[in-house]
Short mmCIF file of C-alpha atoms in Angstrom, two decimals:
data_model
loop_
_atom_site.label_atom_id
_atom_site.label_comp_id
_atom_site.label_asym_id
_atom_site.label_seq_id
_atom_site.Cartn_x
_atom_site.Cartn_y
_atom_site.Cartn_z
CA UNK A 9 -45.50 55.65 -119.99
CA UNK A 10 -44.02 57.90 -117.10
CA UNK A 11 -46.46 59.87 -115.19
CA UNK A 12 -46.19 63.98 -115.20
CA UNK A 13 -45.48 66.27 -112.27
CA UNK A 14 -43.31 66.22 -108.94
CA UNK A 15 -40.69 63.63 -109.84
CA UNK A 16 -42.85 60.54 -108.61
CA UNK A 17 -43.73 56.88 -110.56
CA UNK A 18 -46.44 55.25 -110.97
CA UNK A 19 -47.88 52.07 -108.93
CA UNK A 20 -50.79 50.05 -110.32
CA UNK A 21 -51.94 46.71 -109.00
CA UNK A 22 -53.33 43.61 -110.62
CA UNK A 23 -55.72 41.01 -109.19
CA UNK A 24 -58.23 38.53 -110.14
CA UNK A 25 -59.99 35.84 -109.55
CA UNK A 26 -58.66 33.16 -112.01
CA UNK A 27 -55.19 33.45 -112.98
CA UNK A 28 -56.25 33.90 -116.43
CA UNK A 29 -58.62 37.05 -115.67
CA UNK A 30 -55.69 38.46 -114.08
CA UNK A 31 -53.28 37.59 -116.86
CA UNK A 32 -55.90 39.05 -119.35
CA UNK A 33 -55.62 42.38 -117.52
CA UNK A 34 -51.95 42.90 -117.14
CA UNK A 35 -52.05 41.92 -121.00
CA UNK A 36 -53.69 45.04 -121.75
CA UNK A 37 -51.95 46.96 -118.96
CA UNK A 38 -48.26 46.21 -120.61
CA UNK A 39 -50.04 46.97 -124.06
CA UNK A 40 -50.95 50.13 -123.13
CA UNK A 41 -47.42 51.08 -121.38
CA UNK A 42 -44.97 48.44 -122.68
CA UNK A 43 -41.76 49.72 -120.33
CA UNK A 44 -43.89 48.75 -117.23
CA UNK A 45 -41.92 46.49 -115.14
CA UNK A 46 -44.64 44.06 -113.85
CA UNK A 47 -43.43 42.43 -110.63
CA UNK A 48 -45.57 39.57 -109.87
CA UNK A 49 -45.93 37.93 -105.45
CA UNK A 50 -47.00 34.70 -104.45
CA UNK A 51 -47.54 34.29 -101.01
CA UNK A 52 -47.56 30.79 -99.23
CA UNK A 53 -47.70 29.36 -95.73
CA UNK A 54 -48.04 32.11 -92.96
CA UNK A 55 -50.26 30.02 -90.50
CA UNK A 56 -49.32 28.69 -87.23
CA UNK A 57 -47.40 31.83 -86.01
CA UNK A 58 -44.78 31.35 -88.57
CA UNK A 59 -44.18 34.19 -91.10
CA UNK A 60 -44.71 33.15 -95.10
CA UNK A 61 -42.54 32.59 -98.03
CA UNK A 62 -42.99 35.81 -99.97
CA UNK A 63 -41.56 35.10 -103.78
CA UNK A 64 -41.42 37.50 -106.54
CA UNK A 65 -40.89 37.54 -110.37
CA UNK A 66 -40.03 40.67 -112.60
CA UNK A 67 -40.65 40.86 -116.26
CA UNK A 68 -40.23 44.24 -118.32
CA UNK A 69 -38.78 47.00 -117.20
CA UNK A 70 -35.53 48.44 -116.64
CA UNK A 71 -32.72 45.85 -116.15
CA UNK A 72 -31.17 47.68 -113.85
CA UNK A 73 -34.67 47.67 -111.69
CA UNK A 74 -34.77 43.61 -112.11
CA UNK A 75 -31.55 43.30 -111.04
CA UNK A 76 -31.87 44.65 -108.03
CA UNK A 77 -34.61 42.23 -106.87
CA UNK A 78 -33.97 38.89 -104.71
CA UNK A 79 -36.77 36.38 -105.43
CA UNK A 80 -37.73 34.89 -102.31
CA UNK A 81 -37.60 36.07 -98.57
CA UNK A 82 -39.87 35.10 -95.76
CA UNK A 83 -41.37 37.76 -93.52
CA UNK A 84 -44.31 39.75 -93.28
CA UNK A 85 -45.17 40.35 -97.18
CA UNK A 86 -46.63 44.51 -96.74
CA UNK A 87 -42.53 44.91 -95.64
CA UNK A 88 -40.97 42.69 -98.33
CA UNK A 89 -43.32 44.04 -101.26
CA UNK A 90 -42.61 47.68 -99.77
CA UNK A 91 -38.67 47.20 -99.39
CA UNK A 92 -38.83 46.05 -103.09
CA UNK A 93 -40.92 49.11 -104.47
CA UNK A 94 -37.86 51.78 -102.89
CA UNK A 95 -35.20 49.77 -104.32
CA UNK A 96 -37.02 49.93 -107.71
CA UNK A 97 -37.86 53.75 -107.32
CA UNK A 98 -34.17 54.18 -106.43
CA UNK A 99 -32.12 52.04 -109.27
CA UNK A 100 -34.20 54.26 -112.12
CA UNK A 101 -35.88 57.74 -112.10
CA UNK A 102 -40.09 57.75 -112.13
CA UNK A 103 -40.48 54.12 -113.03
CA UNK A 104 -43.59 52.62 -113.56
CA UNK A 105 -44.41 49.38 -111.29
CA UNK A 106 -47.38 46.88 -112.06
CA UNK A 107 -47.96 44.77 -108.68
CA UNK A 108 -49.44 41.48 -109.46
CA UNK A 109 -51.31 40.19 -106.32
CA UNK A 110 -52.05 36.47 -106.04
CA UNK A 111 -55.83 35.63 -105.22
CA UNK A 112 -54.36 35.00 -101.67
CA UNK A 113 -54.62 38.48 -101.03
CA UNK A 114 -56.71 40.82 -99.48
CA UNK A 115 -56.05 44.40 -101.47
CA UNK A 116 -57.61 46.49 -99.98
CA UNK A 117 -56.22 46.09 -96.39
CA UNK A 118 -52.47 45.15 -98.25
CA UNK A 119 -52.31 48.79 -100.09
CA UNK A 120 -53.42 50.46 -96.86
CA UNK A 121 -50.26 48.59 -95.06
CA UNK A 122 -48.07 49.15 -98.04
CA UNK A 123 -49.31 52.78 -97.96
CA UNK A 124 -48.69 53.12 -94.49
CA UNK A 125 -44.88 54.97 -93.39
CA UNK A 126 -43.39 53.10 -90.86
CA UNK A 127 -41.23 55.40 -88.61
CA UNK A 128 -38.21 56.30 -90.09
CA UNK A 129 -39.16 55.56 -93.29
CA UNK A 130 -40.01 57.08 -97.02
CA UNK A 131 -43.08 56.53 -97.30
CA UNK A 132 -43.83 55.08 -100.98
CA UNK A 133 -46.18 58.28 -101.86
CA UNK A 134 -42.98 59.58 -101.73
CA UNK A 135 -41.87 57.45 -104.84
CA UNK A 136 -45.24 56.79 -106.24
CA UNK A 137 -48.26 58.12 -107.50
CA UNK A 138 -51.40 54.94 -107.46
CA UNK A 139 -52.87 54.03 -110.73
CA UNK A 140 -56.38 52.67 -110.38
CA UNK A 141 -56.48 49.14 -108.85
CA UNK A 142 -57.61 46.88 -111.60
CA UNK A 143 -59.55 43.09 -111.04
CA UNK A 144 -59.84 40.75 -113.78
CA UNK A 145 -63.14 38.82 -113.51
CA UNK A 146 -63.94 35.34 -114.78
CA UNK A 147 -67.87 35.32 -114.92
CA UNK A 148 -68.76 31.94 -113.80
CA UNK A 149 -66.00 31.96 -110.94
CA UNK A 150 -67.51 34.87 -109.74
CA UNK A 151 -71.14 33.45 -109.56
CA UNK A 152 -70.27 30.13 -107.99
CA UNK A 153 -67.41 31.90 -105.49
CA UNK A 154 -70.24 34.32 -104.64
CA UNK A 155 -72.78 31.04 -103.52
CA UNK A 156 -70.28 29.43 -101.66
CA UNK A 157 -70.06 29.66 -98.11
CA UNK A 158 -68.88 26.58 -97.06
CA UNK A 159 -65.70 26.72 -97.41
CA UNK A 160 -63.17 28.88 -96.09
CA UNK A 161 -59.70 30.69 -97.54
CA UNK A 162 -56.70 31.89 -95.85
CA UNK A 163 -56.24 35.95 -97.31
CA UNK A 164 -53.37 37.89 -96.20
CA UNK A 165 -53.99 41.34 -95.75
CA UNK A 166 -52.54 44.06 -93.49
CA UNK A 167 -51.02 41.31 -90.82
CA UNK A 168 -48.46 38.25 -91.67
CA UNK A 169 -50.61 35.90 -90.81
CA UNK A 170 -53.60 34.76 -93.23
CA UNK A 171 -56.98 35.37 -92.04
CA UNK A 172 -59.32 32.82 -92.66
CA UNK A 173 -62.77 34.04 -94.30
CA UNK A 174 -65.77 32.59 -96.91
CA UNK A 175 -65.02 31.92 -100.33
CA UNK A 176 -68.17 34.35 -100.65
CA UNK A 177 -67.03 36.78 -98.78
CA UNK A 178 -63.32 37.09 -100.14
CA UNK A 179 -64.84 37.16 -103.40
CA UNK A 180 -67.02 39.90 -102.73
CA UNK A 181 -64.24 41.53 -101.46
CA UNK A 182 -62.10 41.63 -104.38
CA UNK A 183 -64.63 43.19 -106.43
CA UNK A 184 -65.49 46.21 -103.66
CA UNK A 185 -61.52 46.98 -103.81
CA UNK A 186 -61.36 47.78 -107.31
CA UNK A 187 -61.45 50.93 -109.33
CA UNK A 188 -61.34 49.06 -112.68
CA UNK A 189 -62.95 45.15 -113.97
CA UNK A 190 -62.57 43.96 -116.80
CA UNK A 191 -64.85 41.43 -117.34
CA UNK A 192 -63.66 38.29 -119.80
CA UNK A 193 -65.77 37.42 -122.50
CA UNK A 194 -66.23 33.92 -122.52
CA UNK A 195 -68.53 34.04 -126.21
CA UNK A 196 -72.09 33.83 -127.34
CA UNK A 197 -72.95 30.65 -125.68
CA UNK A 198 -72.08 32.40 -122.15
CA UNK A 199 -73.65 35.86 -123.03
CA UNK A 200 -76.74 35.14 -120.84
CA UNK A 201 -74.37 35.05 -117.64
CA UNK A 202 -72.13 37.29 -119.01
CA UNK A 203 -74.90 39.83 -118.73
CA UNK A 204 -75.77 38.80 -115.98
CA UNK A 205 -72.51 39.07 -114.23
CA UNK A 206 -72.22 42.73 -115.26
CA UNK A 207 -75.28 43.68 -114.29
CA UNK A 208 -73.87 42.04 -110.49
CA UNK A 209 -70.54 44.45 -110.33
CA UNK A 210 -72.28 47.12 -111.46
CA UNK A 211 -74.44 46.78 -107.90
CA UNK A 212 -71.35 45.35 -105.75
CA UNK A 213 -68.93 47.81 -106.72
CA UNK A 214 -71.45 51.36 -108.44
CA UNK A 215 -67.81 53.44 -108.37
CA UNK A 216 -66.14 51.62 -110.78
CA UNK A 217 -65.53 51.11 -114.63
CA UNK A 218 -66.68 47.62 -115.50
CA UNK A 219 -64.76 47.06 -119.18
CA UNK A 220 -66.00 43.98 -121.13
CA UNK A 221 -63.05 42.11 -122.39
CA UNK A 222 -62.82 43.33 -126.42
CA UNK A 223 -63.92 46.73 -126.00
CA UNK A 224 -60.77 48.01 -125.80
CA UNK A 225 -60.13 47.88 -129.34
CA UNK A 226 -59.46 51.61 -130.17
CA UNK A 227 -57.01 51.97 -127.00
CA UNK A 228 -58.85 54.58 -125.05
CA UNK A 229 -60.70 52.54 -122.55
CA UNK A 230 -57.24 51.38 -121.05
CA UNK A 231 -56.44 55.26 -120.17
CA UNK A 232 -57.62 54.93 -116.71
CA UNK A 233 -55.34 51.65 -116.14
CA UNK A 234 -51.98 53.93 -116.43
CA UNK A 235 -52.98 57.21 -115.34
CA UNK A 236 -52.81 58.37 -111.24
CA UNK A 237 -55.72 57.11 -109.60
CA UNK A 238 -58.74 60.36 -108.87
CA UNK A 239 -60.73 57.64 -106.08
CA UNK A 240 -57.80 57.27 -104.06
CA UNK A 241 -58.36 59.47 -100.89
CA UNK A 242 -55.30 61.66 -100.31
CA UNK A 243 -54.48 59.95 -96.92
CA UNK A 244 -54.37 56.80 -99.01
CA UNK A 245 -56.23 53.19 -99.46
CA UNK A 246 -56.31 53.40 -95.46
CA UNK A 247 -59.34 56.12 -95.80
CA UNK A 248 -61.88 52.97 -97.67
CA UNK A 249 -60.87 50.98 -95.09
CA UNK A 250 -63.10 52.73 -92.81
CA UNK A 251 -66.18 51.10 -91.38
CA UNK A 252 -68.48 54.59 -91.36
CA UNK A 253 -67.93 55.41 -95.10
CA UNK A 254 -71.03 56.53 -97.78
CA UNK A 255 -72.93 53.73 -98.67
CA UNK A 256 -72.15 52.84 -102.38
CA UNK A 257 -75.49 51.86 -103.72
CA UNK A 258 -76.48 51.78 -107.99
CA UNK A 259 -79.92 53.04 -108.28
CA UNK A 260 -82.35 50.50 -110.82
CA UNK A 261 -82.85 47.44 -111.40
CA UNK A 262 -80.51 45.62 -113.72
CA UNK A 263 -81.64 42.30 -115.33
CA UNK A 264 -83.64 41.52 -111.94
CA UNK A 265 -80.11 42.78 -109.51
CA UNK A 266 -81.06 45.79 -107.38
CA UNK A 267 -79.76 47.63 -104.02
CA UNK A 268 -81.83 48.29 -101.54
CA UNK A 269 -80.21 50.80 -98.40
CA UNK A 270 -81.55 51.03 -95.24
CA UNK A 271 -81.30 53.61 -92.41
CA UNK A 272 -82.20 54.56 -89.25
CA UNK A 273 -81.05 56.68 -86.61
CA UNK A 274 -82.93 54.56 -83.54
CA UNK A 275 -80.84 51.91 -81.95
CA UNK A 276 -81.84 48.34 -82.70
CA UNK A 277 -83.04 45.85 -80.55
CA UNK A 278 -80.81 43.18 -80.80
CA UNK A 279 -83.58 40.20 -80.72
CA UNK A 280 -85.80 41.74 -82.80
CA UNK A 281 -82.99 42.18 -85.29
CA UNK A 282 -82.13 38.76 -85.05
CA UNK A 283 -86.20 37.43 -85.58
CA UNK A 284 -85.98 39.91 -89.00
CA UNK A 285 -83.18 37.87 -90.07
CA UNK A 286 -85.74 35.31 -92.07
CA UNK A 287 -87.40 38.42 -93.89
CA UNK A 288 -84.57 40.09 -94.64
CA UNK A 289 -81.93 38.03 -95.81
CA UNK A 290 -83.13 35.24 -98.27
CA UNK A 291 -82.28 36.74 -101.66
CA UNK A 292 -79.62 39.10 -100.32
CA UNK A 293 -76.25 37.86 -102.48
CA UNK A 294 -74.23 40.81 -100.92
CA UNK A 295 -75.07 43.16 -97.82
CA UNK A 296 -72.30 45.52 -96.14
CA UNK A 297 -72.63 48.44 -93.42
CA UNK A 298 -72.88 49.41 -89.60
CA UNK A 299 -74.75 49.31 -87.06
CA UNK A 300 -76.09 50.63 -83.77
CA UNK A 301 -77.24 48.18 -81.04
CA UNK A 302 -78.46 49.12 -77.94
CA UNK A 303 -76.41 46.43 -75.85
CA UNK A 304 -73.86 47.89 -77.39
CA UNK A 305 -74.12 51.33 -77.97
CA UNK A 306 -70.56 52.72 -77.40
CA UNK A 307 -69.52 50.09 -80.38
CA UNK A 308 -69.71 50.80 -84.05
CA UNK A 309 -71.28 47.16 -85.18
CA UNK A 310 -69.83 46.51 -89.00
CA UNK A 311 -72.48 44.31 -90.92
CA UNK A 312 -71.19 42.15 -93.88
CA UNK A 313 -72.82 39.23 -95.68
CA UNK A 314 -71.66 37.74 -98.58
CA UNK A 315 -73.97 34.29 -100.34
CA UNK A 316 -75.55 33.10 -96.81
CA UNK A 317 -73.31 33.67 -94.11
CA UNK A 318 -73.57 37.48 -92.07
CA UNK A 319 -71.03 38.35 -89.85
CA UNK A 320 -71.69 41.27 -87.53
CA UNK A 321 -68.48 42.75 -85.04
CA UNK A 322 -67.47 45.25 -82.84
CA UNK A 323 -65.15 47.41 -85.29
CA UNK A 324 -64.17 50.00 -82.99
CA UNK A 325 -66.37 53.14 -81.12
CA UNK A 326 -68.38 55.79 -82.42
CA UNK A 327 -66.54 59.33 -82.52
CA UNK A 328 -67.55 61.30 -79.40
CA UNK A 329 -68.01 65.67 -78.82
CA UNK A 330 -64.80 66.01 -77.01
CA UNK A 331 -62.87 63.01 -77.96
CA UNK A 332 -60.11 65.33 -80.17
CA UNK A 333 -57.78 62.17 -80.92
CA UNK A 334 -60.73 59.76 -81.77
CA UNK A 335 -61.62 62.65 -84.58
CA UNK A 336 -57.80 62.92 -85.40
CA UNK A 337 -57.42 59.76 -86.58
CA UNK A 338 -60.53 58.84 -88.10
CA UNK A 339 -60.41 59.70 -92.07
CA UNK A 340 -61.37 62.65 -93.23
CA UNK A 341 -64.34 61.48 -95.10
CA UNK A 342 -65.68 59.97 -91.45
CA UNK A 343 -65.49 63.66 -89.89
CA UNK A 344 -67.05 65.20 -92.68
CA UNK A 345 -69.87 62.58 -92.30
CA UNK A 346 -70.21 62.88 -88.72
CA UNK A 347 -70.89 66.72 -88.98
CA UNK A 348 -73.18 66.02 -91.50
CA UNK A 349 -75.47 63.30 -89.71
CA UNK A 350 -74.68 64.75 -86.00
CA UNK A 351 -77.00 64.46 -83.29
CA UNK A 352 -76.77 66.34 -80.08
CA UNK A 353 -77.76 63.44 -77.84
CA UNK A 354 -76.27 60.43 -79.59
CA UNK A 355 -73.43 62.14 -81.73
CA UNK A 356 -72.78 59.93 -85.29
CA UNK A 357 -74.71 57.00 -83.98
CA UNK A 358 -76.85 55.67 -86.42
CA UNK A 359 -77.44 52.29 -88.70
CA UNK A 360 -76.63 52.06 -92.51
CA UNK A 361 -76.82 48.78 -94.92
CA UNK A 362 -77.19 48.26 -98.18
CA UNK A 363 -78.71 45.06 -99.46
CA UNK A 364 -77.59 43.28 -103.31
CA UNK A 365 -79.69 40.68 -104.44
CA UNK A 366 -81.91 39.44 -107.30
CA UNK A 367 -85.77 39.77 -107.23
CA UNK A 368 -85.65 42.07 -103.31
CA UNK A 369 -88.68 42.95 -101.88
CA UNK A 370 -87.69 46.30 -100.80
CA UNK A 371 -90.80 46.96 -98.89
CA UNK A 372 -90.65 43.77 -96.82
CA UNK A 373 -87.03 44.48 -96.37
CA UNK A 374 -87.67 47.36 -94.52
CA UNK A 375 -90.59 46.75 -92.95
CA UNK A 376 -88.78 43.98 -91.29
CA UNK A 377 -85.75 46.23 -90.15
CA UNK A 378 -87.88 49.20 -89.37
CA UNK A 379 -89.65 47.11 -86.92
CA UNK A 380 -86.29 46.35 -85.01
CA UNK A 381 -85.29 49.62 -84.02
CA UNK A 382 -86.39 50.85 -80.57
CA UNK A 383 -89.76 52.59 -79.88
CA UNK A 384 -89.95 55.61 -77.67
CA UNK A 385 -90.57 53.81 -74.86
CA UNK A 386 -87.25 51.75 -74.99
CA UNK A 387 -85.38 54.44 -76.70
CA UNK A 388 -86.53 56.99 -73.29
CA UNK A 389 -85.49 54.14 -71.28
CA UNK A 390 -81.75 54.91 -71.52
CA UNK A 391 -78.60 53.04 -72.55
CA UNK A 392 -78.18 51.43 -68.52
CA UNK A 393 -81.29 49.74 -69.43
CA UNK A 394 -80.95 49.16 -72.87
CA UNK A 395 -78.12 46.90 -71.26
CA UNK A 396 -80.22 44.60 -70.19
CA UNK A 397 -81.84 43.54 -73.40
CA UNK A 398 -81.57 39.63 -74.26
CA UNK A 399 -79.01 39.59 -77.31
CA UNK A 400 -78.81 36.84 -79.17
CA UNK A 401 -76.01 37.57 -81.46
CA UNK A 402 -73.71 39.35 -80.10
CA UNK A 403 -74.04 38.92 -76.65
CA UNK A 404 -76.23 40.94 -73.65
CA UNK A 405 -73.97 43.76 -72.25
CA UNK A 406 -73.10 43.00 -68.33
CA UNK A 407 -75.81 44.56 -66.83
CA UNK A 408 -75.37 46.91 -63.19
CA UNK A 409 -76.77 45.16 -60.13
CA UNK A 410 -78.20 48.25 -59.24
CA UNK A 411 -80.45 48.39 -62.18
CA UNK A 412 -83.82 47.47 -62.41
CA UNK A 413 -84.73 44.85 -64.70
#
């Protein structure tokens, strides 16, 4: 297949979480464009300051493309992967590139970098247009990744280093990034989780098209794995990167799975927050969003929890009326948010999560969280004293001397 219009080729990528799930889907990716070159990275070491060994492996394709290719380097592996996709685009016209990411890998935050033009540069929009991102999912991997916070990975992302995180949480992860699933079908004996596992994405991930492994029997449900991707943002992958982005939440319950988002525009009181934990989190498999603390209320607060471990951070400042390079860079989704939800006092400030879980009590959820936001007598108190308030989680704000406890 070559893609229409302007001259460009086409860039898909490949993950999953088994090497067989992803195997299954660039199976039915080269069936459905057989002259796809498919060139599949492996990424290994990177700790300790020391950059990785980046290795790659063509198949299909134009010879002339494969030939061009080295198979290992070390280095950062957004710069190798990237050098590699111009030298493709420039040994044949329009090609069309499958990228097959290891589960060592961090998509999301990779594309962005890859997407990114370093000065001087082409940038690769230049040479490419992106075909949906497509995840291969192996049912019971993803159940028992999704319960296991114990143990931790190494993902390499947008740096050269590997960042450590939860199995649970790079799992999770995987899933949010992708436009397409397809979902192996592991036969009648498994159809009970099967279900259930589809009923799961359809929660973690509402924007995407969940395929069940053997649907694709007439050819027309692999379409949207070779055609230019419509939920890529024109500034690129960067633009779902973005902390303050619409909450993604599936309406309903499916086989007991449901999504439950909060909001609030009060600051929350950081201890109370922390004593709502108990009410709020139990049967929460999946919870992402932002928030607004009032020891902290310059700082945009990103929310994540994946099986039982949360993870709140500062994840940079709230946009400010004035602050013309703050609104320059942020995406252009975030602006168009901001006007929407602006408030003349406290600007875009505000709290947003949405909770993924099986058998929620949604009113208990939010009773819980509703009772952690401030009430008018700490919210007329002002952010000086709002300083002051004990924080158990992420730390009280230095408070002025000259303030009043």
């Amino acid at each position: 297949m070559r893609t229409e219009g302007r001259g460009r080729g086409l860039l898909g990528v490949v993950s999953g979480n088994t090497p067989e799930a992803r195997g299954r889907v660039l199976d039915l990716l080269r069936r459905a464009s057989p002259d796809a070159l498919v060139l599949s990275v492996s990424v290994h070491g990177g700790v300790a300051g020391r950059y990785p060994f980046v290795q790659r492996f063509a198949v299909g394709g134009d010879e002339r493309q494969r030939a061009s290719l080295s198979q290992v380097a070390t280095g950062d592996p957004t710069v190798i992967v990237r050098q590699d996709l111009g030298v493709i685009a420039r040994a044949a016209p329009r090609p069309h590139v499958v990228l097959a990411l290891p589960d060592n890998v961090d998509a999301l935050p990779f594309l962005a970098e890859l997407w990114r033009s370093p000065l001087g540069r082409t940038p690769l929009s230049d040479h490419y247009d992106l075909a949906p991102l497509a995840v291969g999912v192996d049912p019971a991997r993803l159940l028992s990744d999704l319960r296991c916070v114990h143990r931790a990975v190494h993902l390499f992302g947008d740096h050269p280093q590997a960042v450590p995180l939860t199995l649970a949480e790079a799992a999770a992860r995987q899933v949010e990034a992708a436009h397409v699933m397809v979902l192996r079908n592991g036969g009648v004996e498994d159809c009970g989780r099967l279900d259930g596992s589809r009923a799961l994405l359809a929660h973690l991930n509402p924007s995407a098209l969940v395929l069940l492994d053997g649907e694709e029997r007439d050819g027309t449900l692999l379409t949207p794995l070779i055609r230019p991707g419509s939920g890529w943002a024109a500034a690129g992958p960067a633009d779902r990167l973005d902390v303050i982005a619409p909450a993604m939440r599936r309406r309903g319950i499916d086989r007991g799975v449901a999504s439950v988002l909060w909001r609030s525009r009060r600051p929350l009181h950081p201890q109370r927050l922390a004593e709502s934990l108990p009410q709020v989190m139990p049967a929460v498999v999946r919870s992402r969003g932002y928030l607004w603390v009032a020891t902290h209320p310059d700082a945009v607060i990103s929310w994540r929890s994946a099986g039982r471990h949360l993870e709140l951070r500062q994840a940079g400042s709230w946009l400010e009326d004035g602050d013309t390079g703050a609104w320059r860079a942020a995406s252009s989704e975030r602006r168009t948010l901001a006007s929407w939800h602006w408030d003349d006092r406290y600007g875009e400030r505000r709290n947003e999560i949405v909770f993924i879980g099986a058998e929620l009590d949604e009113d208990r959820l939010r009773a819980a969280l509703d009772t952690a936001v401030l009430d008018d007598g700490e919210l007329a108190l002002g952010a000086d004293r709002w300083a002051g308030l004990p924080d158990p989680l992420l730390g009280t704000a230095t408070q002025d001397p000259r303030t009043e406890p």
